[in-house]
Coordinates of C-alpha atoms in Angstrom, one line a residue:
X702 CA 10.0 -10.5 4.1
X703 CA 8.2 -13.7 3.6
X704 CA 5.5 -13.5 1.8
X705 CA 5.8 -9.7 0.8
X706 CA 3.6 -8.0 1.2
X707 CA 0.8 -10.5 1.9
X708 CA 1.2 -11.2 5.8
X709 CA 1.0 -7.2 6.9
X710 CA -2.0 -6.9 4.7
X711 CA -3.7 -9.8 6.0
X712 CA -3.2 -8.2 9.4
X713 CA -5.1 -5.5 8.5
X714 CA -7.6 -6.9 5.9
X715 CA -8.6 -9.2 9.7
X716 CA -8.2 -6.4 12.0
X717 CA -10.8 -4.0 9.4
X718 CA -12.7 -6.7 9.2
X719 CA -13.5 -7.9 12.7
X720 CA -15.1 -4.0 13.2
X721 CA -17.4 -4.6 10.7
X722 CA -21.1 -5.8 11.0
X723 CA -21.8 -9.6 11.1
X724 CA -24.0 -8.7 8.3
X725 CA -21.1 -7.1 6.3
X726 CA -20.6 -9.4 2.6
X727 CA -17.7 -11.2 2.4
X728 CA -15.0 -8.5 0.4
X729 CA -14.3 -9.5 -3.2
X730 CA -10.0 -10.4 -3.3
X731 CA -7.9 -7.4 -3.7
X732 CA -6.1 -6.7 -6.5
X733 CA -2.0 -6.7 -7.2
X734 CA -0.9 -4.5 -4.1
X735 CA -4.0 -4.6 -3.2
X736 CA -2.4 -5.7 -2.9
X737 CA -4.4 -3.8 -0.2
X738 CA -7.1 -4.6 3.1
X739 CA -9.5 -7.1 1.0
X740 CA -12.0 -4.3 0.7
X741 CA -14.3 -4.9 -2.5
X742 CA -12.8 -1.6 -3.8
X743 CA -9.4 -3.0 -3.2
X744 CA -6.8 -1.4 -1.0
X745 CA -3.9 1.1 -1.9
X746 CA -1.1 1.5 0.2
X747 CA -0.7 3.0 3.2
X748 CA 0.1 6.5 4.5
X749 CA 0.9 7.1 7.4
X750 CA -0.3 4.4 9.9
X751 CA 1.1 6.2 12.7
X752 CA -1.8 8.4 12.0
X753 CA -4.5 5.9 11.8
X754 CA -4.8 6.4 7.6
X755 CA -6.5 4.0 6.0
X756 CA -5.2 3.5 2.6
X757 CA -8.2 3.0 0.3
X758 CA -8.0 2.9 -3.4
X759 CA -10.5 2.0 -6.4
X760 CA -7.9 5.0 -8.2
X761 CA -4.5 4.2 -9.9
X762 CA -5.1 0.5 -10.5
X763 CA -1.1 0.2 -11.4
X764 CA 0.5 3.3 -9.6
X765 CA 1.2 4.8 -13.6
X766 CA -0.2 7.7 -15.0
X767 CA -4.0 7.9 -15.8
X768 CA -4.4 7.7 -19.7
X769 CA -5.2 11.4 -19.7
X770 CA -2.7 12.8 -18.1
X771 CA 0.4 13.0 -20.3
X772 CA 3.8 11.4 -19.1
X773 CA 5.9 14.2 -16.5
X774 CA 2.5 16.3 -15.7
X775 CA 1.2 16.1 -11.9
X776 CA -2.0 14.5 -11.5
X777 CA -5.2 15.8 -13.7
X778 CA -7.8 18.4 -11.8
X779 CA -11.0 16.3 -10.7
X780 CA -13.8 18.0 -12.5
X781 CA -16.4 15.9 -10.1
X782 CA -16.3 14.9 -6.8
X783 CA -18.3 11.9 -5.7
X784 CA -21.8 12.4 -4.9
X785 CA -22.5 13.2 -1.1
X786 CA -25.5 12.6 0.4
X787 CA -27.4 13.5 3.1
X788 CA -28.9 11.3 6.0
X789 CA -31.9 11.9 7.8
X790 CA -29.7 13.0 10.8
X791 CA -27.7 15.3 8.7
X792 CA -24.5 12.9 8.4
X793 CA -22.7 13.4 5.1
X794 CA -22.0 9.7 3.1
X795 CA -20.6 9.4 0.2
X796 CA -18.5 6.8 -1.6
X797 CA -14.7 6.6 -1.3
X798 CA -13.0 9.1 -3.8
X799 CA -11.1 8.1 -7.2
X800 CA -7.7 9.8 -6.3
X801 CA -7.7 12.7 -8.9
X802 CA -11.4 13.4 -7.1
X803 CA -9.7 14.3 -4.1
X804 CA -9.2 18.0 -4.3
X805 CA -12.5 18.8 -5.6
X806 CA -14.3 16.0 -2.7
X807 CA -12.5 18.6 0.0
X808 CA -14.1 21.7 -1.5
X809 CA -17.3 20.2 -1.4
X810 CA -17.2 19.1 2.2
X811 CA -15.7 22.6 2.9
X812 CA -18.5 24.2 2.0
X813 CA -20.9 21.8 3.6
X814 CA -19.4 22.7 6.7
X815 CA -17.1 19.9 7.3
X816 CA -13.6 20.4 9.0
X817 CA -11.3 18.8 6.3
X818 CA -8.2 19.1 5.3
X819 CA -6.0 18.1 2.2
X820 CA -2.8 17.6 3.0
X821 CA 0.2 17.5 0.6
X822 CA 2.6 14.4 -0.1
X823 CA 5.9 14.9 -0.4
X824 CA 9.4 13.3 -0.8
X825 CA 11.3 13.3 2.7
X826 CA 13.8 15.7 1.1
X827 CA 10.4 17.9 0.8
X828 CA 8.7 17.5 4.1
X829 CA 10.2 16.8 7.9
X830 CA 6.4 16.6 9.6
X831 CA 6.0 13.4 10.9
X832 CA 2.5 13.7 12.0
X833 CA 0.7 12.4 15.0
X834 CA -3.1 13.0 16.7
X835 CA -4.9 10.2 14.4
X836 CA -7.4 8.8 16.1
X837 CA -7.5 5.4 16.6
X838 CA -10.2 2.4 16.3
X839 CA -13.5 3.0 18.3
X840 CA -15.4 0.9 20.2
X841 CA -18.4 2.2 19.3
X842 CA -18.7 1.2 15.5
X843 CA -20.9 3.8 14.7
X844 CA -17.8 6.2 15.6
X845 CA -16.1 5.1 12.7
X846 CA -15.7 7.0 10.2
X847 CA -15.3 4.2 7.5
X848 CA -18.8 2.2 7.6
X849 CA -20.4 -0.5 5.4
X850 CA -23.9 0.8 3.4
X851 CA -25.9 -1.0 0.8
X852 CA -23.9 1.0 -1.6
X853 CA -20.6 -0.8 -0.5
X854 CA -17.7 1.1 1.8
X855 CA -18.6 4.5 2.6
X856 CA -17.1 7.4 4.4
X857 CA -19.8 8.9 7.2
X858 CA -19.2 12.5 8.3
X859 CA -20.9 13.4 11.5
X860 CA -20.1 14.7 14.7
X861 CA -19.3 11.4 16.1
X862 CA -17.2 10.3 13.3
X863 CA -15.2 13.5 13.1
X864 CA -16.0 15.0 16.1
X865 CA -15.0 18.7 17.6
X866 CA -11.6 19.2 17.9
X867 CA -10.8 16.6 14.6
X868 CA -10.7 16.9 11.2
X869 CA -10.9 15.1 8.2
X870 CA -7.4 14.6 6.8
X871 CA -6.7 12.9 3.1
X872 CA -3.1 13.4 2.5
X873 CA -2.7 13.9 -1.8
X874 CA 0.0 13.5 -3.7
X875 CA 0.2 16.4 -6.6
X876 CA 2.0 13.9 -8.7
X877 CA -0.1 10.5 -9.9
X878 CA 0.9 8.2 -7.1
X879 CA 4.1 5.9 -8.5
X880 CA 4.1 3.2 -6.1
X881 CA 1.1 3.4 -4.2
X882 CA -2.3 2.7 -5.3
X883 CA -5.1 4.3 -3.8
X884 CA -6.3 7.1 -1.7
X885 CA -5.6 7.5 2.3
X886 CA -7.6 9.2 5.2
X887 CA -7.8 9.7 8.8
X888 CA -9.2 11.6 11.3
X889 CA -7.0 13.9 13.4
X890 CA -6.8 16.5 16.2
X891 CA -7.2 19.4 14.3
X892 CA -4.4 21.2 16.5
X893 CA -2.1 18.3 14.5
X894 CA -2.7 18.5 11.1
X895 CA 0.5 18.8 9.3
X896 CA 1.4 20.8 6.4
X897 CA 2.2 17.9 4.4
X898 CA 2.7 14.6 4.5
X899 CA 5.9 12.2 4.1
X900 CA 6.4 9.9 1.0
X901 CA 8.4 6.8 1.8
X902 CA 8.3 5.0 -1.5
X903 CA 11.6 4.1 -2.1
X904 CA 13.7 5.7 -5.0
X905 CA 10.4 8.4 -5.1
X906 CA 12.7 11.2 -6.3
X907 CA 14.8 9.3 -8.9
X908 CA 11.1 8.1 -10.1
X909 CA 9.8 11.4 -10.2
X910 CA 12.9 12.9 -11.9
X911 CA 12.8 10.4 -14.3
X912 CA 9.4 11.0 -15.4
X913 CA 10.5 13.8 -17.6
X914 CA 13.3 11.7 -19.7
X915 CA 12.8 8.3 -21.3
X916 CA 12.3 5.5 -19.9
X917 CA 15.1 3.3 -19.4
X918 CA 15.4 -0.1 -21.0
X919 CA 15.4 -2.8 -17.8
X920 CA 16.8 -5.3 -20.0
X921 CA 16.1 -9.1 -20.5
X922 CA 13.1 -9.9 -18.3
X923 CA 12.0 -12.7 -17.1
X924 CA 9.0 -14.0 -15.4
X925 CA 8.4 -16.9 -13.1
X926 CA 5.7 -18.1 -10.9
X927 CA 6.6 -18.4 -7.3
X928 CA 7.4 -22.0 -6.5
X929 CA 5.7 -24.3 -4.1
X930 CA 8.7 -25.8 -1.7
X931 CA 9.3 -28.8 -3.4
X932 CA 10.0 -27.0 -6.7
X933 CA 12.4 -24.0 -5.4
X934 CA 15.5 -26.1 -6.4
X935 CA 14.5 -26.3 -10.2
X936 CA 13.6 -22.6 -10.1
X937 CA 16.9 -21.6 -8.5
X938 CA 19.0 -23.5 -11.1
X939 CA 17.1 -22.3 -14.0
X940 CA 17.5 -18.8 -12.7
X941 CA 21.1 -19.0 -11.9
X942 CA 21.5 -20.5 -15.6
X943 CA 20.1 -17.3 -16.8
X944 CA 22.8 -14.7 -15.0
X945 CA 20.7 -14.2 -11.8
X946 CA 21.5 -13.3 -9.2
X947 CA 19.4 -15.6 -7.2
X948 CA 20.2 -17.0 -3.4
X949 CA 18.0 -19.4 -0.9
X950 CA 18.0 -18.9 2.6
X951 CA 16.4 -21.0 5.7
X952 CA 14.2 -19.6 8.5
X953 CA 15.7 -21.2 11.5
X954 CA 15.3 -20.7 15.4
X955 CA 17.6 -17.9 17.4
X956 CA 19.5 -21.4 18.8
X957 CA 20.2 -22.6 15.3
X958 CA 20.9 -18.8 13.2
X959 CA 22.3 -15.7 14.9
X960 CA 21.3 -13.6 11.4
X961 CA 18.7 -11.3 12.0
X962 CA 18.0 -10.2 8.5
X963 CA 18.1 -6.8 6.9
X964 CA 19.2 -5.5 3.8
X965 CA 15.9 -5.9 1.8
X966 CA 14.3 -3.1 -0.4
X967 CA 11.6 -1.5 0.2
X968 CA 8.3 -0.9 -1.7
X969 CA 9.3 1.2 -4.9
X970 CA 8.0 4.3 -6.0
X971 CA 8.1 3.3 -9.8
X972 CA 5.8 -0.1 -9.4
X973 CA 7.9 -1.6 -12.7
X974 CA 10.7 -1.7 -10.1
X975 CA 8.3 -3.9 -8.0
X976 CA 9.9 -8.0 -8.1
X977 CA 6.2 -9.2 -8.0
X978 CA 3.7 -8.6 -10.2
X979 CA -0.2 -9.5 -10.1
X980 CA -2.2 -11.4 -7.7
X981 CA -0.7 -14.9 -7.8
X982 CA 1.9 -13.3 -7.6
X983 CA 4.8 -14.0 -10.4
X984 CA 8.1 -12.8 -9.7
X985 CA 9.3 -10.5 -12.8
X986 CA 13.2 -10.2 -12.8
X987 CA 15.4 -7.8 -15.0
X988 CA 17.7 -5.0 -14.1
X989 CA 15.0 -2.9 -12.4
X990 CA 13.6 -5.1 -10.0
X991 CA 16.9 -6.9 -9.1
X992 CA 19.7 -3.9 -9.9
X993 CA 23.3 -4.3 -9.9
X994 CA 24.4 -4.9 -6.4
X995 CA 21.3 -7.1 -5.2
X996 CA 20.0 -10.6 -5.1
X997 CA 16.9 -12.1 -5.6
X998 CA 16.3 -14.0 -2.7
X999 CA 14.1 -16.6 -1.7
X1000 CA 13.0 -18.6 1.7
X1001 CA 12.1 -22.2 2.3
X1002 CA 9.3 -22.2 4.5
X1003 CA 10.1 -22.7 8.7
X1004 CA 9.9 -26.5 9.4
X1005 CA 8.4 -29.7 7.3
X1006 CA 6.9 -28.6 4.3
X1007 CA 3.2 -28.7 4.0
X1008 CA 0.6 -27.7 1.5
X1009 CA -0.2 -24.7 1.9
X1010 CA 3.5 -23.8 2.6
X1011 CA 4.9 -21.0 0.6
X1012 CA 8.2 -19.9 -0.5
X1013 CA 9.0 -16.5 0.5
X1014 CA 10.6 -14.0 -1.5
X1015 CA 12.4 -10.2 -1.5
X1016 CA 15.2 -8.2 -2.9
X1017 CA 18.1 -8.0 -0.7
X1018 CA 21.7 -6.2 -0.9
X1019 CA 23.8 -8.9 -1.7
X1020 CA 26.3 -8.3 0.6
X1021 CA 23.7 -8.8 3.4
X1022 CA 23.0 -12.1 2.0
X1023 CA 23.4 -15.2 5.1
X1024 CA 22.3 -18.4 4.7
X1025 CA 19.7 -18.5 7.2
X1026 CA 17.7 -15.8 9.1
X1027 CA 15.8 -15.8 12.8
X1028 CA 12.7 -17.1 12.5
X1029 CA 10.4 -15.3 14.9
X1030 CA 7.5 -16.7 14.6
X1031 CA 5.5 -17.6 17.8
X1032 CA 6.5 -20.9 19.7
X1033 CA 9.7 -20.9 17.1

């Protein structure tokens, strides 16, 4: 919870990070969810880490529909791929893809030879594969098949980066992704490669069916910043003057709280059911984000208050709601 989703994504922004060259510039801040890895393309959300994807994007911006494709139609054909080049040892480079330029990147590598694959998304009701055979991080970096160029991130297709026996997987969604923004890849045992690939954005189907109806009005929204410690009491009385359904909870050691947690909701398939919004971030609260049956809820940082403390936030069931929860942190 904390944080959400900042402290899993600074996990991986360090752990991409520390494989790249010294000489590597420092990546720009990512955007909203990137909110993703830090890369200066930003990063989308993640498919299948399991698998070893890398969730990359530079595509959907805000998980809606691209301007051009109309509202309830599946994702617009790429007419282009991104340009491929050649190296002088006959690797394949080329820029990471724009997520409608997905399909039509795979053709091309297809006929250049390359063992790739596309690999459908779909709603768990739609697809039971769960995948397995990614390969993990190499020690040699030159292995890897994301690498670092003068141009920026690049994907490097060779037979050390995808070598016999692998293929390049980018699982595709044939709807415009909802809640995640970006592309994702991987390299995997070719003998593994699933049929498709599951979609765990929560309330997906619901999203997807209503596409094709109007949208729903969420109500009275309203938008906050989220506090620094010292200001979470105003915040919560202003709120719960409102009608919200609003609750504050402590991070305490297992000796001093036997609550665990639980209850909180997952990322969302339709990103205007997301509770934070842009990079700050700034909570947004109306009946979407915060529905009938759940609480907003917020956490005071684990011991004395400092200044780069934060107040946590998330969406919880309200009936899961405790007053405290375990804090796990090291040495706690």
């Amino acid at each position: 919870m904390s944080t959400r989703p900042s402290g899993f994504e600074d996990r991986l922004k360090a752990a991409l990070l520390a494989r790249l060259p010294e000489e590597a510039p420092a990546p720009a801040p990512a955007r909203n969810f990137a909110r993703r890895y830090g890369i200066p393309l930003g990063v989308g959300v993640a498919t299948a880490v399991v698998l070893a994807v890398m969730a990359l994007p530079g595509s959907t911006r805000n998980g809606s529909l691209p301007s051009d494709a109309p509202t309830g139609s599946p994702s617009p054909t790429a007419t282009s791929a991104p340009e491929i080049k050649r190296d002088p040892d006959g690797s394949l480079r080329f820029k990471l893809p724009e997520q409608h330029q997905v399909p039509a990147l795979v053709d091309r590598l297809k006929e250049l030879g390359v063992q790739v694959a596309l690999v459908p998304k779909r709603p768990r009701s739609q697809c039971s594969e769960l995948g397995g055979g990614g390969r993990g991080p190499q020690a040699d970096r030159e292995a890897e098949i994301l690498q670092h160029s003068d141009d920026g991130f690049v994907l490097k297709v060779n037979a050390k980066t995808v070598p016999p026996g692998y293929t390049l997987m980018f699982p595709w969604a044939d709807y415009y992704p909802l809640g995640e923004q970006g592309i994702g890849f991987g390299v995997v045992e070719t003998a593994k490669v699933p049929s498709c690939s599951i979609d765990y954005s929560e309330g997906l189907e619901e999203a997807l069916k209503a596409r094709s109806e109007p949208p729903k009005d969420p109500g009275k929204t309203i938008e906050v910043d989220v506090p620094a410690p010292e200001g979470l009491a105003a915040l919560v009385q202003s709120l719960q003057a409102q009608g919200v359904s609003v609750a504050v909870i402590e991070k305490k050691p297992a000796s001093e709280c036997t609550h665990v947690g639980g209850g909180y909701r997952g990322p969302q398939a339709d990103h205007e059911a997301e509770v934070s919004v842009g990079t700050t971030p700034r909570l947004r609260i109306n009946s979407k984000t915060v529905p009938p049956g759940y609480t907003l809820v917020l956490t005071k940082p684990a011991g004395p208050s400092s200044p780069s403390a934060k107040v946590g936030y998330g969406v919880k069931e309200t009936s899961k709601v405790t007053p405290c929860e375990i804090d796990f942190s090291p040495g706690r």
